[in-house]
Amino acid sequence: MPSSIPRPARRIGTTRGLGRVRATPSVAVSGVVTVVGDTNSANFPTTIGAYDTTHNGPPFGSDVFVSRLDPTKTGGAQLVYSTFLGGSTDD
């Protein structure tokens, strides 16, 4: 990913354990990054109030995610919002 994308967005978008970014991350003027991708991880981080906190794809299948990250915050607070969006089959 381009180095202009804040570090949290690159980390959440890796293929090592979390998920793969499937669209160019969107960066707001405020610096908040929105990432869309897919993951086969049931441990993918979701947030309180998320639309869907459960991986719904088949075992080892993929589920779509949307996450927002705020690089101006520290630690876990950088993950502002994260949800699964997929159905019961590979997405």
Tab-separated table of N, CA and C in Angstrom:
chain	number	residue	atom	x	y	z
A	1	MET	N	0.848	-1.181	0.000
A	1	MET	CA	0.000	0.000	0.000
A	1	MET	C	0.889	1.239	0.000
A	2	PRO	N	0.391	2.307	-0.498
A	2	PRO	CA	1.182	3.533	-0.520
A	2	PRO	C	1.521	3.989	0.892
A	3	SER	N	2.693	4.572	1.038
A	3	SER	CA	3.124	5.013	2.363
A	3	SER	C	2.296	6.187	2.879
A	4	SER	N	1.496	6.824	2.031
A	4	SER	CA	0.668	7.936	2.482
A	4	SER	C	-0.536	7.469	3.295
A	5	ILE	N	-0.881	6.167	3.225
A	5	ILE	CA	-1.968	5.626	4.032
A	5	ILE	C	-1.429	5.402	5.429
A	6	PRO	N	-2.113	5.918	6.459
A	6	PRO	CA	-1.624	5.757	7.831
A	6	PRO	C	-1.398	4.290	8.186
A	7	ARG	N	-0.421	4.043	9.051
A	7	ARG	CA	-0.009	2.693	9.415
A	7	ARG	C	-1.166	1.788	9.848
A	8	PRO	N	-2.140	2.212	10.636
A	8	PRO	CA	-3.214	1.296	11.031
A	8	PRO	C	-3.969	0.721	9.841
A	9	ALA	N	-4.138	1.510	8.788
A	9	ALA	CA	-4.865	1.029	7.616
A	9	ALA	C	-4.073	-0.055	6.895
A	10	ARG	N	-2.761	0.094	6.848
A	10	ARG	CA	-1.956	-0.934	6.198
A	10	ARG	C	-1.984	-2.222	7.008
A	11	ARG	N	-1.941	-2.121	8.306
A	11	ARG	CA	-1.915	-3.309	9.152
A	11	ARG	C	-3.232	-4.064	9.071
A	12	ILE	N	-4.347	-3.396	9.136
A	12	ILE	CA	-5.640	-4.070	9.075
A	12	ILE	C	-5.870	-4.656	7.695
A	13	GLY	N	-5.175	-4.127	6.705
A	13	GLY	CA	-5.373	-4.595	5.344
A	13	GLY	C	-4.410	-5.675	4.902
A	14	THR	N	-3.644	-6.261	5.801
A	14	THR	CA	-2.714	-7.305	5.397
A	14	THR	C	-3.432	-8.629	5.248
A	15	THR	N	-2.771	-9.588	4.635
A	15	THR	CA	-3.334	-10.926	4.508
A	15	THR	C	-2.909	-11.808	5.677
A	16	ARG	N	-2.157	-11.290	6.625
A	16	ARG	CA	-1.712	-12.073	7.776
A	16	ARG	C	-2.721	-11.983	8.907
A	17	GLY	N	-3.734	-12.825	8.876
A	17	GLY	CA	-4.639	-12.945	10.004
A	17	GLY	C	-5.851	-12.048	10.001
A	18	LEU	N	-5.777	-10.867	9.468
A	18	LEU	CA	-6.936	-9.987	9.582
A	18	LEU	C	-7.767	-9.961	8.313
A	19	GLY	N	-7.313	-9.355	7.276
A	19	GLY	CA	-8.132	-9.256	6.076
A	19	GLY	C	-7.375	-8.659	4.911
A	20	ARG	N	-7.980	-8.745	3.749
A	20	ARG	CA	-7.399	-8.188	2.526
A	20	ARG	C	-8.212	-6.983	2.101
A	21	VAL	N	-7.535	-5.910	1.806
A	21	VAL	CA	-8.214	-4.718	1.314
A	21	VAL	C	-8.592	-4.958	-0.140
A	22	ARG	N	-9.861	-4.707	-0.493
A	22	ARG	CA	-10.351	-4.954	-1.843
A	22	ARG	C	-10.691	-3.673	-2.594
A	23	ALA	N	-10.545	-2.546	-1.954
A	23	ALA	CA	-10.795	-1.259	-2.596
A	23	ALA	C	-9.787	-0.261	-2.043
A	24	THR	N	-9.536	0.793	-2.782
A	24	THR	CA	-8.615	1.814	-2.307
A	24	THR	C	-9.174	2.447	-1.047
A	25	PRO	N	-8.391	2.468	0.039
A	25	PRO	CA	-8.878	3.113	1.263
A	25	PRO	C	-9.230	4.574	1.003
A	26	SER	N	-10.276	5.025	1.649
A	26	SER	CA	-10.716	6.407	1.544
A	26	SER	C	-10.188	7.168	2.748
A	27	VAL	N	-9.554	8.301	2.501
A	27	VAL	CA	-8.994	9.109	3.590
A	27	VAL	C	-9.719	10.443	3.630
A	28	ALA	N	-10.400	10.701	4.744
A	28	ALA	CA	-11.124	11.961	4.922
A	28	ALA	C	-10.143	13.081	5.250
A	29	VAL	N	-10.590	14.299	5.104
A	29	VAL	CA	-9.771	15.471	5.444
A	29	VAL	C	-9.297	15.383	6.891
A	30	SER	N	-10.119	14.838	7.761
A	30	SER	CA	-9.772	14.698	9.186
A	30	SER	C	-8.691	13.650	9.420
A	31	GLY	N	-8.392	12.837	8.393
A	31	GLY	CA	-7.398	11.783	8.525
A	31	GLY	C	-7.999	10.412	8.787
A	32	VAL	N	-9.301	10.338	9.034
A	32	VAL	CA	-9.962	9.059	9.270
A	32	VAL	C	-9.948	8.246	7.978
A	33	VAL	N	-9.577	6.976	8.101
A	33	VAL	CA	-9.440	6.086	6.952
A	33	VAL	C	-10.574	5.069	6.969
A	34	THR	N	-11.243	4.881	5.835
A	34	THR	CA	-12.259	3.844	5.692
A	34	THR	C	-11.690	2.771	4.780
A	35	VAL	N	-11.747	1.514	5.253
A	35	VAL	CA	-11.180	0.384	4.537
A	35	VAL	C	-12.276	-0.646	4.288
A	36	VAL	N	-12.348	-1.163	3.063
A	36	VAL	CA	-13.293	-2.218	2.710
A	36	VAL	C	-12.487	-3.401	2.198
A	37	GLY	N	-12.851	-4.600	2.658
A	37	GLY	CA	-12.127	-5.781	2.203
A	37	GLY	C	-12.856	-7.048	2.580
A	38	ASP	N	-12.098	-8.147	2.606
A	38	ASP	CA	-12.686	-9.411	3.019
A	38	ASP	C	-11.724	-10.123	3.965
A	39	THR	N	-12.276	-11.000	4.781
A	39	THR	CA	-11.481	-11.750	5.741
A	39	THR	C	-12.077	-13.132	5.918
A	40	ASN	N	-11.227	-14.093	6.246
A	40	ASN	CA	-11.720	-15.414	6.604
A	40	ASN	C	-11.530	-15.654	8.104
A	41	SER	N	-11.232	-14.604	8.831
A	41	SER	CA	-10.962	-14.689	10.260
A	41	SER	C	-12.213	-14.424	11.095
A	42	ALA	N	-12.590	-15.382	11.926
A	42	ALA	CA	-13.696	-15.175	12.866
A	42	ALA	C	-13.267	-14.237	13.988
A	43	ASN	N	-11.967	-13.978	14.116
A	43	ASN	CA	-11.435	-13.086	15.146
A	43	ASN	C	-11.205	-11.673	14.641
A	44	PHE	N	-11.699	-11.366	13.454
A	44	PHE	CA	-11.524	-10.021	12.917
A	44	PHE	C	-12.153	-9.035	13.895
A	45	PRO	N	-11.484	-7.922	14.196
A	45	PRO	CA	-12.016	-6.994	15.203
A	45	PRO	C	-13.263	-6.245	14.731
A	46	THR	N	-14.295	-6.280	15.550
A	46	THR	CA	-15.498	-5.484	15.317
A	46	THR	C	-15.667	-4.560	16.512
A	47	THR	N	-16.516	-3.573	16.376
A	47	THR	CA	-16.704	-2.598	17.447
A	47	THR	C	-18.110	-2.676	18.025
A	48	ILE	N	-18.258	-2.109	19.197
A	48	ILE	CA	-19.580	-2.017	19.822
A	48	ILE	C	-20.475	-1.199	18.896
A	49	GLY	N	-21.679	-1.668	18.680
A	49	GLY	CA	-22.607	-0.975	17.800
A	49	GLY	C	-22.443	-1.329	16.334
A	50	ALA	N	-21.577	-2.314	16.040
A	50	ALA	CA	-21.373	-2.726	14.651
A	50	ALA	C	-22.644	-3.327	14.082
A	51	TYR	N	-22.826	-3.204	12.795
A	51	TYR	CA	-23.977	-3.782	12.094
A	51	TYR	C	-24.007	-5.296	12.298
A	52	ASP	N	-22.840	-5.956	12.199
A	52	ASP	CA	-22.747	-7.406	12.334
A	52	ASP	C	-21.397	-7.750	12.954
A	53	THR	N	-21.401	-8.388	14.110
A	53	THR	CA	-20.159	-8.714	14.811
A	53	THR	C	-19.726	-10.166	14.603
A	54	THR	N	-20.434	-10.913	13.757
A	54	THR	CA	-20.165	-12.334	13.575
A	54	THR	C	-19.780	-12.653	12.136
A	55	HIS	N	-18.701	-13.425	11.975
A	55	HIS	CA	-18.300	-13.905	10.657
A	55	HIS	C	-19.360	-14.896	10.197
A	56	ASN	N	-20.008	-14.633	9.061
A	56	ASN	CA	-21.118	-15.451	8.592
A	56	ASN	C	-20.771	-16.348	7.419
A	57	GLY	N	-19.563	-16.266	6.925
A	57	GLY	CA	-19.175	-17.108	5.800
A	57	GLY	C	-18.956	-18.544	6.258
A	58	PRO	N	-18.764	-19.446	5.294
A	58	PRO	CA	-18.508	-20.842	5.641
A	58	PRO	C	-17.144	-20.969	6.320
A	59	PRO	N	-16.871	-22.108	7.002
A	59	PRO	CA	-15.542	-22.290	7.599
A	59	PRO	C	-14.462	-22.053	6.547
A	60	PHE	N	-13.503	-21.255	6.886
A	60	PHE	CA	-12.396	-20.865	6.010
A	60	PHE	C	-12.867	-20.057	4.804
A	61	GLY	N	-14.127	-19.612	4.799
A	61	GLY	CA	-14.654	-18.778	3.732
A	61	GLY	C	-14.483	-17.311	4.071
A	62	SER	N	-14.756	-16.458	3.111
A	62	SER	CA	-14.538	-15.028	3.337
A	62	SER	C	-15.842	-14.294	3.633
A	63	ASP	N	-15.706	-13.224	4.373
A	63	ASP	CA	-16.799	-12.336	4.725
A	63	ASP	C	-16.308	-10.909	4.489
A	64	VAL	N	-17.159	-10.047	3.989
A	64	VAL	CA	-16.795	-8.657	3.730
A	64	VAL	C	-16.725	-7.893	5.054
A	65	PHE	N	-15.816	-6.920	5.133
A	65	PHE	CA	-15.752	-6.041	6.294
A	65	PHE	C	-15.636	-4.593	5.855
A	66	VAL	N	-16.069	-3.695	6.722
A	66	VAL	CA	-15.847	-2.260	6.570
A	66	VAL	C	-15.297	-1.775	7.898
A	67	SER	N	-14.186	-1.062	7.858
A	67	SER	CA	-13.567	-0.550	9.086
A	67	SER	C	-13.179	0.908	8.894
A	68	ARG	N	-13.276	1.673	9.987
A	68	ARG	CA	-12.823	3.072	9.986
A	68	ARG	C	-11.757	3.205	11.056
A	69	LEU	N	-10.658	3.848	10.688
A	69	LEU	CA	-9.531	4.020	11.591
A	69	LEU	C	-9.182	5.496	11.712
A	70	ASP	N	-8.861	5.897	12.941
A	70	ASP	CA	-8.470	7.284	13.196
A	70	ASP	C	-7.042	7.300	13.716
A	71	PRO	N	-6.060	7.623	12.849
A	71	PRO	CA	-4.656	7.590	13.251
A	71	PRO	C	-4.275	8.655	14.273
A	72	THR	N	-5.180	9.598	14.571
A	72	THR	CA	-4.872	10.613	15.582
A	72	THR	C	-5.085	10.064	16.994
A	73	LYS	N	-5.725	8.907	17.115
A	73	LYS	CA	-5.956	8.280	18.421
A	73	LYS	C	-4.871	7.247	18.676
A	74	THR	N	-4.816	6.739	19.895
A	74	THR	CA	-3.783	5.773	20.236
A	74	THR	C	-4.382	4.407	20.551
A	75	GLY	N	-3.568	3.376	20.354
A	75	GLY	CA	-3.954	2.017	20.705
A	75	GLY	C	-5.232	1.564	20.024
A	76	GLY	N	-6.039	0.802	20.789
A	76	GLY	CA	-7.283	0.264	20.264
A	76	GLY	C	-8.293	1.323	19.888
A	77	ALA	N	-8.135	2.537	20.403
A	77	ALA	CA	-9.061	3.626	20.077
A	77	ALA	C	-8.956	4.035	18.604
A	78	GLN	N	-7.867	3.616	17.914
A	78	GLN	CA	-7.734	3.935	16.494
A	78	GLN	C	-8.822	3.261	15.659
A	79	LEU	N	-9.329	2.117	16.136
A	79	LEU	CA	-10.397	1.420	15.431
A	79	LEU	C	-11.719	2.043	15.855
A	80	VAL	N	-12.208	2.955	15.038
A	80	VAL	CA	-13.411	3.723	15.351
A	80	VAL	C	-14.670	2.897	15.107
A	81	TYR	N	-14.684	2.144	14.004
A	81	TYR	CA	-15.851	1.342	13.649
A	81	TYR	C	-15.387	0.181	12.790
A	82	SER	N	-15.947	-1.003	13.042
A	82	SER	CA	-15.614	-2.150	12.223
A	82	SER	C	-16.756	-3.149	12.275
A	83	THR	N	-17.161	-3.639	11.104
A	83	THR	CA	-18.287	-4.561	11.025
A	83	THR	C	-18.085	-5.571	9.900
A	84	PHE	N	-18.693	-6.725	10.056
A	84	PHE	CA	-18.823	-7.676	8.957
A	84	PHE	C	-20.047	-7.261	8.147
A	85	LEU	N	-20.085	-7.609	6.856
A	85	LEU	CA	-21.238	-7.311	6.013
A	85	LEU	C	-21.696	-8.516	5.188
A	86	GLY	N	-20.984	-9.602	5.247
A	86	GLY	CA	-21.265	-10.712	4.356
A	86	GLY	C	-22.431	-11.593	4.752
A	87	GLY	N	-22.799	-12.458	3.815
A	87	GLY	CA	-23.870	-13.417	4.049
A	87	GLY	C	-23.318	-14.784	4.410
A	88	SER	N	-24.096	-15.828	4.156
A	88	SER	CA	-23.725	-17.177	4.591
A	88	SER	C	-22.817	-17.912	3.603
A	89	THR	N	-22.516	-17.312	2.454
A	89	THR	CA	-21.589	-17.918	1.503
A	89	THR	C	-20.379	-17.022	1.365
A	90	ASP	N	-19.382	-17.453	0.580
A	90	ASP	CA	-18.199	-16.611	0.347
A	90	ASP	C	-18.623	-15.287	-0.262
A	91	ASP	N	-18.039	-14.214	0.227
A	91	ASP	CA	-18.339	-12.874	-0.284
A	91	ASP	C	-17.124	-12.290	-0.981
